[in-house]
Coordinates of N, CA, C and O in Angstrom, one line a residue:
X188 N -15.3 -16.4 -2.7 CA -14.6 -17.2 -1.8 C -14.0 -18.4 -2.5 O -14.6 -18.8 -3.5
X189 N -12.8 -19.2 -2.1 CA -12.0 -20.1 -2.6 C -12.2 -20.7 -1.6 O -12.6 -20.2 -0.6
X190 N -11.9 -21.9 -1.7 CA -11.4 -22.8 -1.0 C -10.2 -23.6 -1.3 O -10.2 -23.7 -2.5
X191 N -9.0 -24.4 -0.8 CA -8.1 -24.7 -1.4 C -7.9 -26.1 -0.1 O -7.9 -26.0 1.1
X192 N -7.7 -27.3 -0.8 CA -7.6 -28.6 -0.2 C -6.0 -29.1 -1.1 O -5.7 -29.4 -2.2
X193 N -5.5 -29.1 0.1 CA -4.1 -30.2 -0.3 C -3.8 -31.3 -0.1 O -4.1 -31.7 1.0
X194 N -3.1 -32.3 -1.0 CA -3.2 -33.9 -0.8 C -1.3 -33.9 -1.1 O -0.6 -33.0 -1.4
X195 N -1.1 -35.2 -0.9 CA -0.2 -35.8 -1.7 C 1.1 -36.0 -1.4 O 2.0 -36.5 -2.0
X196 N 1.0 -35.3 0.6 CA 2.2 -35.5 1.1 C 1.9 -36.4 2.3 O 0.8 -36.8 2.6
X197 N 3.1 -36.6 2.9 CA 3.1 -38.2 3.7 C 4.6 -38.3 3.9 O 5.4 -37.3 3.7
X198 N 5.0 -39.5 4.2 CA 6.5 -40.1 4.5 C 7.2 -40.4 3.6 O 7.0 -41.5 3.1
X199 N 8.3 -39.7 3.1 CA 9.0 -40.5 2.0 C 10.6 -40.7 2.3 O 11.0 -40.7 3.4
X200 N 11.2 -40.8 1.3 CA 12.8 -41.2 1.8 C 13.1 -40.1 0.8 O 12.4 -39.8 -0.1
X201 N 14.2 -39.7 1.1 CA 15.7 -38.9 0.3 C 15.5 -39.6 -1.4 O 15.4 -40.8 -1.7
X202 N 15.4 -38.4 -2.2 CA 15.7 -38.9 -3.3 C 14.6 -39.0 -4.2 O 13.5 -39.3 -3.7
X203 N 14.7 -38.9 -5.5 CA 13.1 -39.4 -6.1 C 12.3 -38.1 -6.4 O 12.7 -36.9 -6.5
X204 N 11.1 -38.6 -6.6 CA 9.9 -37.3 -6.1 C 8.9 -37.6 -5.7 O 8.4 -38.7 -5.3
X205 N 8.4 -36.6 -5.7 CA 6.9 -36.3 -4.9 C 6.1 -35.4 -5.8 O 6.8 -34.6 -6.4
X206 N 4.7 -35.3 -6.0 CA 3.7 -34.7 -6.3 C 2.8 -34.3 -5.6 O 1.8 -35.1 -5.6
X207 N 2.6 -33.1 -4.9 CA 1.7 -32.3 -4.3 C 0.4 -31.9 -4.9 O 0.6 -31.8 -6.1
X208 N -1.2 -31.5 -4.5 CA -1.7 -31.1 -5.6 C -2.8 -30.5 -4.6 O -3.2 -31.0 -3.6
X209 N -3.1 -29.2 -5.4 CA -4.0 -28.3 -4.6 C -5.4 -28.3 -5.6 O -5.3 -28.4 -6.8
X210 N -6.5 -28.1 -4.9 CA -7.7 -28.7 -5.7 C -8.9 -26.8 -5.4 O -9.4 -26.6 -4.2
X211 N -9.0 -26.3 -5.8 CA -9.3 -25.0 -5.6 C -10.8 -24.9 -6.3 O -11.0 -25.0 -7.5
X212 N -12.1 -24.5 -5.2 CA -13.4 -24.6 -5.8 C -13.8 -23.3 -6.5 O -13.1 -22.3 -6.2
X213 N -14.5 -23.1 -7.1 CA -15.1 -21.3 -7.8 C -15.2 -22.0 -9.4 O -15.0 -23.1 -9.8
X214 N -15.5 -21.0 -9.9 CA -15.5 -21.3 -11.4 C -14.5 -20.5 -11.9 O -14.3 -20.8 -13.1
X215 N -13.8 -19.5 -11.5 CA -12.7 -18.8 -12.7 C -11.2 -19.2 -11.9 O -10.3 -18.4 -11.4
X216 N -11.2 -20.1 -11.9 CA -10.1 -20.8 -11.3 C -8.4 -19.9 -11.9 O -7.4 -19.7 -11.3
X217 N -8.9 -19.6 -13.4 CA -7.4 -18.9 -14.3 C -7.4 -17.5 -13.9 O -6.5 -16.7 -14.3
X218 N -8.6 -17.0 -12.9 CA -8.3 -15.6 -12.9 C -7.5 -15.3 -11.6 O -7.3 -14.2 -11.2
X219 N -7.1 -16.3 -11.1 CA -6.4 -16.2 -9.4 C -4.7 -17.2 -10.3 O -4.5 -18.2 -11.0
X220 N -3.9 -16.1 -9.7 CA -1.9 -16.6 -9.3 C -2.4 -17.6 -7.7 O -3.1 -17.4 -6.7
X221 N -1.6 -18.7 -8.2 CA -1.3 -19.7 -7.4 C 0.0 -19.7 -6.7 O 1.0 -19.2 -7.2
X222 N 0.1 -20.1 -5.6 CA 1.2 -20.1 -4.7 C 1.4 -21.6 -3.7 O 0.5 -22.1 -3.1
X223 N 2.6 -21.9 -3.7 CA 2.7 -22.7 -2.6 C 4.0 -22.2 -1.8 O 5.1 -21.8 -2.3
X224 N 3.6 -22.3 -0.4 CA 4.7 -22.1 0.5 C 4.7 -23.3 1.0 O 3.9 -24.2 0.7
X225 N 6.0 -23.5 2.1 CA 6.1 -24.2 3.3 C 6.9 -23.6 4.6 O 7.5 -22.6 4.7
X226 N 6.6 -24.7 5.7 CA 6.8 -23.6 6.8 C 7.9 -25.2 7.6 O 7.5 -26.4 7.7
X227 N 9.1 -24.9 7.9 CA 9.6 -26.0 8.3 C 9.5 -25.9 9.9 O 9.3 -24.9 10.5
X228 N 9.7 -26.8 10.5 CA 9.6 -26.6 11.8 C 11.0 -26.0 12.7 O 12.2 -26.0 12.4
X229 N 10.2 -25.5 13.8 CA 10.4 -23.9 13.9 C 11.0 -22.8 13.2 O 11.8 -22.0 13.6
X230 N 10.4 -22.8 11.8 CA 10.9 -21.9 10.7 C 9.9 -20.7 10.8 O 8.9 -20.8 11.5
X231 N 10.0 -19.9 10.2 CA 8.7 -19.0 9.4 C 8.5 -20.0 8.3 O 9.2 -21.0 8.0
X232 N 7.2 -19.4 7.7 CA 6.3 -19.7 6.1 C 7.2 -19.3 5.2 O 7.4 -18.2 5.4
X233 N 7.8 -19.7 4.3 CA 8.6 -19.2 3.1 C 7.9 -19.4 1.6 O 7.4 -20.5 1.2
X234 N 8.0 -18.4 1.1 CA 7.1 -18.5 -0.3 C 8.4 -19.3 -1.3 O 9.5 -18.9 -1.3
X235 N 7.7 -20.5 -1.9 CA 8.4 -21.7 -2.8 C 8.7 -21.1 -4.3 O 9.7 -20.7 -4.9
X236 N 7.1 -21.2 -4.4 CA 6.6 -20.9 -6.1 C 5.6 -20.5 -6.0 O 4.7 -20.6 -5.1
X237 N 5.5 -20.0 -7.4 CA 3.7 -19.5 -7.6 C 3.9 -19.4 -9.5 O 4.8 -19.2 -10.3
X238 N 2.5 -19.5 -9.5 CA 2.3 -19.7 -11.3 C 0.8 -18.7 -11.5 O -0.3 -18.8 -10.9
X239 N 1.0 -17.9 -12.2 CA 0.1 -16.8 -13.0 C -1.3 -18.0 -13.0 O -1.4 -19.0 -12.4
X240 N -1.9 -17.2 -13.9 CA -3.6 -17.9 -13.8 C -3.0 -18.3 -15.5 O -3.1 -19.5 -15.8
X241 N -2.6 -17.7 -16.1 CA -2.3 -18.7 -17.8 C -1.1 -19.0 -17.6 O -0.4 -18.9 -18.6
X242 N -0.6 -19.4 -16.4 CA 0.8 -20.6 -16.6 C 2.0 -20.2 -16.2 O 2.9 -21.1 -15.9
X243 N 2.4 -18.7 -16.2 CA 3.5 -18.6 -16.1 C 4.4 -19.1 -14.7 O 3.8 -18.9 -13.6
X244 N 5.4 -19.6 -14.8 CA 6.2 -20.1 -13.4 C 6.8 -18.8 -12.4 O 7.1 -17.7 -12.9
X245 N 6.9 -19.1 -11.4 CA 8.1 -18.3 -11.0 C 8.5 -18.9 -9.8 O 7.7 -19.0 -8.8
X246 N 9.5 -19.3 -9.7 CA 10.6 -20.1 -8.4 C 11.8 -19.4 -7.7 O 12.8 -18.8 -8.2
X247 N 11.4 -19.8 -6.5 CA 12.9 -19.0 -5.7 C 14.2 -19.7 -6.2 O 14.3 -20.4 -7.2
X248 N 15.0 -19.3 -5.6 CA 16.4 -19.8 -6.4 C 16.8 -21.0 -5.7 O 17.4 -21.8 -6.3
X249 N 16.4 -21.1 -4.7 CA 16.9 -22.2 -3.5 C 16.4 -23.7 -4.0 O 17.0 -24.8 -3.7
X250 N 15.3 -23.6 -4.9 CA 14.5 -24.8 -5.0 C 14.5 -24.8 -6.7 O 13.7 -25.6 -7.3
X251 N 15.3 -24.0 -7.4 CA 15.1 -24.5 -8.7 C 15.9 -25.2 -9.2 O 17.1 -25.5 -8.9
X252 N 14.8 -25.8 -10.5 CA 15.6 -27.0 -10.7 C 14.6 -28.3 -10.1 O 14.0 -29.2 -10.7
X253 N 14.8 -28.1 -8.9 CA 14.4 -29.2 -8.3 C 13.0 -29.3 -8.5 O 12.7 -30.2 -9.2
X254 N 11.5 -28.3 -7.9 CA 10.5 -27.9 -7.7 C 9.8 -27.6 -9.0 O 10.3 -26.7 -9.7
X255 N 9.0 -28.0 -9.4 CA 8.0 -27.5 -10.8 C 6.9 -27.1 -9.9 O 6.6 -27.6 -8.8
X256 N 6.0 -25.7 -10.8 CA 4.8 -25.9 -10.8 C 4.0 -25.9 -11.8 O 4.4 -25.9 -12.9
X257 N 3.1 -26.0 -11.4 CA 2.0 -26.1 -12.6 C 0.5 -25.8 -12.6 O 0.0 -25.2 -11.7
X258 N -0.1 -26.2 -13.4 CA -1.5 -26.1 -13.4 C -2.6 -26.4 -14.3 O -2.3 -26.0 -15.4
X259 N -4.0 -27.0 -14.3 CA -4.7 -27.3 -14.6 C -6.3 -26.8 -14.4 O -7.2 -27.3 -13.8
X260 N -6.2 -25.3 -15.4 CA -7.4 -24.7 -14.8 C -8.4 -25.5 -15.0 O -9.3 -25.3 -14.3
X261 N -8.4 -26.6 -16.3 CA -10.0 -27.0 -16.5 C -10.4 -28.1 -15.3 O -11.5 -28.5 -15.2
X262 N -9.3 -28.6 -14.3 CA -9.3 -29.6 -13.2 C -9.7 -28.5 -11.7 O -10.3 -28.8 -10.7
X263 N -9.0 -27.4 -12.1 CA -9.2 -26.1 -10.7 C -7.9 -27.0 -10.2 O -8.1 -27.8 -9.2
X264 N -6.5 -27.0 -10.8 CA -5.8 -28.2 -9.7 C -4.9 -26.9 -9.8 O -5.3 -25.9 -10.3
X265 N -4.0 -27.2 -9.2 CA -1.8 -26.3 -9.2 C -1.4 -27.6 -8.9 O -1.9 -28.2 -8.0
X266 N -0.7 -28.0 -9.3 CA 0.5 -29.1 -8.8 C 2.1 -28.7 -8.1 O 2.6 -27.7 -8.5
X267 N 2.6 -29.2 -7.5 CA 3.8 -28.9 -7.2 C 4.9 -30.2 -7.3 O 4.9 -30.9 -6.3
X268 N 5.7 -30.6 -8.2 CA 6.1 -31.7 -8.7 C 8.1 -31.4 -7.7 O 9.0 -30.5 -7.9
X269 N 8.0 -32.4 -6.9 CA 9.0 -31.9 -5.8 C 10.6 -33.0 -6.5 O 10.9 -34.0 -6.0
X270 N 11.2 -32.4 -7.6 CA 12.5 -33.6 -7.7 C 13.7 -34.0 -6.8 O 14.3 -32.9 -6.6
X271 N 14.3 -34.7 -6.3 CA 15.4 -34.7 -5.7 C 15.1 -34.6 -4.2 O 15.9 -34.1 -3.5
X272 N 14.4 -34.9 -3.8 CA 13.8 -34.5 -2.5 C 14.8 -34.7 -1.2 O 15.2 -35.8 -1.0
X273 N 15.3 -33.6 -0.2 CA 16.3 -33.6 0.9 C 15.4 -33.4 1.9 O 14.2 -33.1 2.0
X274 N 16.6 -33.6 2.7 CA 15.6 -33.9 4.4 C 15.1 -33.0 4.7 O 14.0 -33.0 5.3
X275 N 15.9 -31.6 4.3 CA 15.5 -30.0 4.8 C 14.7 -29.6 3.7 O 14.8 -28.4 3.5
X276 N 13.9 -30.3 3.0 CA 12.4 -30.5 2.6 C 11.6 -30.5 3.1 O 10.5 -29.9 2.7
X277 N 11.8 -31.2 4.4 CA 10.4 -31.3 5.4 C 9.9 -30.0 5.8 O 10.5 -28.9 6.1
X278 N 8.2 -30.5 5.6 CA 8.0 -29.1 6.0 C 6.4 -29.3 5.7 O 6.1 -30.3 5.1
X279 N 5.2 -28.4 6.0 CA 3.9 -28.5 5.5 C 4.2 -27.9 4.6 O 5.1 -27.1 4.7
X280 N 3.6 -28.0 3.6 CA 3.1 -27.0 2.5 C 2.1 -26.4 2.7 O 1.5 -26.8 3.7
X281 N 1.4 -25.3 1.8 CA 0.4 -24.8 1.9 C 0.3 -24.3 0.2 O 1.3 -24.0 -0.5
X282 N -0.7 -24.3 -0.1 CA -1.0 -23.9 -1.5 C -2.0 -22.4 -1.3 O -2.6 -22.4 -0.2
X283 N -2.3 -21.2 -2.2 CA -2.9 -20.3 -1.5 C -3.4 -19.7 -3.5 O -3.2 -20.0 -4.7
X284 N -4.3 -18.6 -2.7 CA -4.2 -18.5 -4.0 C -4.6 -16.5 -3.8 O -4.9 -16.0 -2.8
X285 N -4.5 -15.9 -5.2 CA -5.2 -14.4 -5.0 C -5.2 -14.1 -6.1 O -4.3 -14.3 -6.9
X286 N -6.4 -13.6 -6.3 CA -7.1 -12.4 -7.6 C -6.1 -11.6 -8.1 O -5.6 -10.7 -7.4
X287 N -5.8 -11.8 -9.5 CA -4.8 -11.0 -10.3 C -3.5 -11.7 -10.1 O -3.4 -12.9 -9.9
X288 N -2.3 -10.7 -10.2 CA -0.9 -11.1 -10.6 C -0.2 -11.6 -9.6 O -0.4 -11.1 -8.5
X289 N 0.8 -12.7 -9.7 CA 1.4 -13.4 -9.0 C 2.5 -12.3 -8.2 O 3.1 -11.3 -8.6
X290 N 2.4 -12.8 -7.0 CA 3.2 -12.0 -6.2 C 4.0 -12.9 -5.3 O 3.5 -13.9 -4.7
X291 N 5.5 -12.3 -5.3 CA 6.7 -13.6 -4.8 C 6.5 -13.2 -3.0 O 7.6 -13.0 -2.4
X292 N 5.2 -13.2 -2.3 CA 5.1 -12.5 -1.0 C 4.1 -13.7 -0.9 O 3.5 -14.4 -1.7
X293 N 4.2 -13.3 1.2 CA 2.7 -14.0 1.8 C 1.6 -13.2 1.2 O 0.8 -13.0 2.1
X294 N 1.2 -12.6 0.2 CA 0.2 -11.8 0.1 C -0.8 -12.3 -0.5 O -1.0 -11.7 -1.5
X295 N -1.9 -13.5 -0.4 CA -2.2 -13.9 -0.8 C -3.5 -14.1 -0.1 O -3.5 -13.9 1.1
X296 N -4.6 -14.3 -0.6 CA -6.2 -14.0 0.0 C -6.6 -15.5 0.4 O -7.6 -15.5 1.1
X297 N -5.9 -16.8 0.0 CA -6.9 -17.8 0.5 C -5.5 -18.7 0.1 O -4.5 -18.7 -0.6
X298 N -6.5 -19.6 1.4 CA -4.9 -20.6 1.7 C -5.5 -22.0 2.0 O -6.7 -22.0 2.2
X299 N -4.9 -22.8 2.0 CA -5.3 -24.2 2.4 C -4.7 -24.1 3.8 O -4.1 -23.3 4.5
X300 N -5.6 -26.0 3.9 CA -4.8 -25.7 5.5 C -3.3 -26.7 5.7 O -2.8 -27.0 6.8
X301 N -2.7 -27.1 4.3 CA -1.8 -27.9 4.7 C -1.3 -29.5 4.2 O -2.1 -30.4 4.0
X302 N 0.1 -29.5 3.9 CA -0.1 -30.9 3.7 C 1.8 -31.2 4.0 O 2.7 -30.8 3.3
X303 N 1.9 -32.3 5.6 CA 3.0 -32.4 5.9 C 3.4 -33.3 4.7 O 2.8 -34.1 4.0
X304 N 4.7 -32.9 4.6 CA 6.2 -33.7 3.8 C 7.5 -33.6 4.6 O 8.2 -32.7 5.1
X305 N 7.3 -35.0 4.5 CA 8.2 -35.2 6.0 C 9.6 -36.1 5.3 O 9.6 -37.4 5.0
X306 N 10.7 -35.4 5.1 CA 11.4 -36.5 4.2 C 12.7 -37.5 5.0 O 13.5 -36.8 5.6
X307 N 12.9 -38.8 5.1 CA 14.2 -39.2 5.9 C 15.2 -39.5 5.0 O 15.2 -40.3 4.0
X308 N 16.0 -38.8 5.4 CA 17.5 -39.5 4.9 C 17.7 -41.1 4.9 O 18.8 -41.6 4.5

């Protein structure tokens, strides 16, 4: 069992950045692909990014460039490092995670419950 806790979002303005960060309990933290989605309002969930258990990135096209991920297995952390931040940003995040290889789908075994980013122009 995982658990996954998200911090790091809140109110911000257009522009800049933001740092997201998912905090994930177990001890083989590198053997699970990380994911973060968001879900904008009245949208569906859309898969962002997701990073392998030894690092590798993978980003939709919509948000690259802008969006890093990352990770810190000896912390159990994923970061999501948000540049340039637009209004149609807003949205909860969720960070999630699943045993073995990263997959660009909801297919993922454990999820947080959320962290609004709400951005104003």
């Amino acid at each position: 069992q995982v658990q996954l806790v998200e911090s790091g979002g809140g109110l911000v303005q257009a522009g800049g950045s933001l740092r997201l960060s998912c905090s994930a309990s177990g001890r083989t933290f590198n053997n699970y692909a990380m994911g973060w989605f968001r879900q904008a309002p009245g949208k569906e969930r859309e898969f962002v990014t997701a990073i392998s258990g030894s690092g590798n990135p993978y980003v939709v096209r919509s948000v690259k460039g802008r969006f890093t991920i990352s990770r810190d297995n000896a912390k159990n952390t994923v970061y999501l490092q948000k540049n340039t931040r637009k209004p149609e940003d807003t949205a909860v995040y969720y960070c999630a995670a699943r045993a073995g290889n990263v997959v660009l789908s909801s297919m993922y075994d454990y999820w947080g419950q959320g962290t609004q980013v709400t951005v104003s122009s």
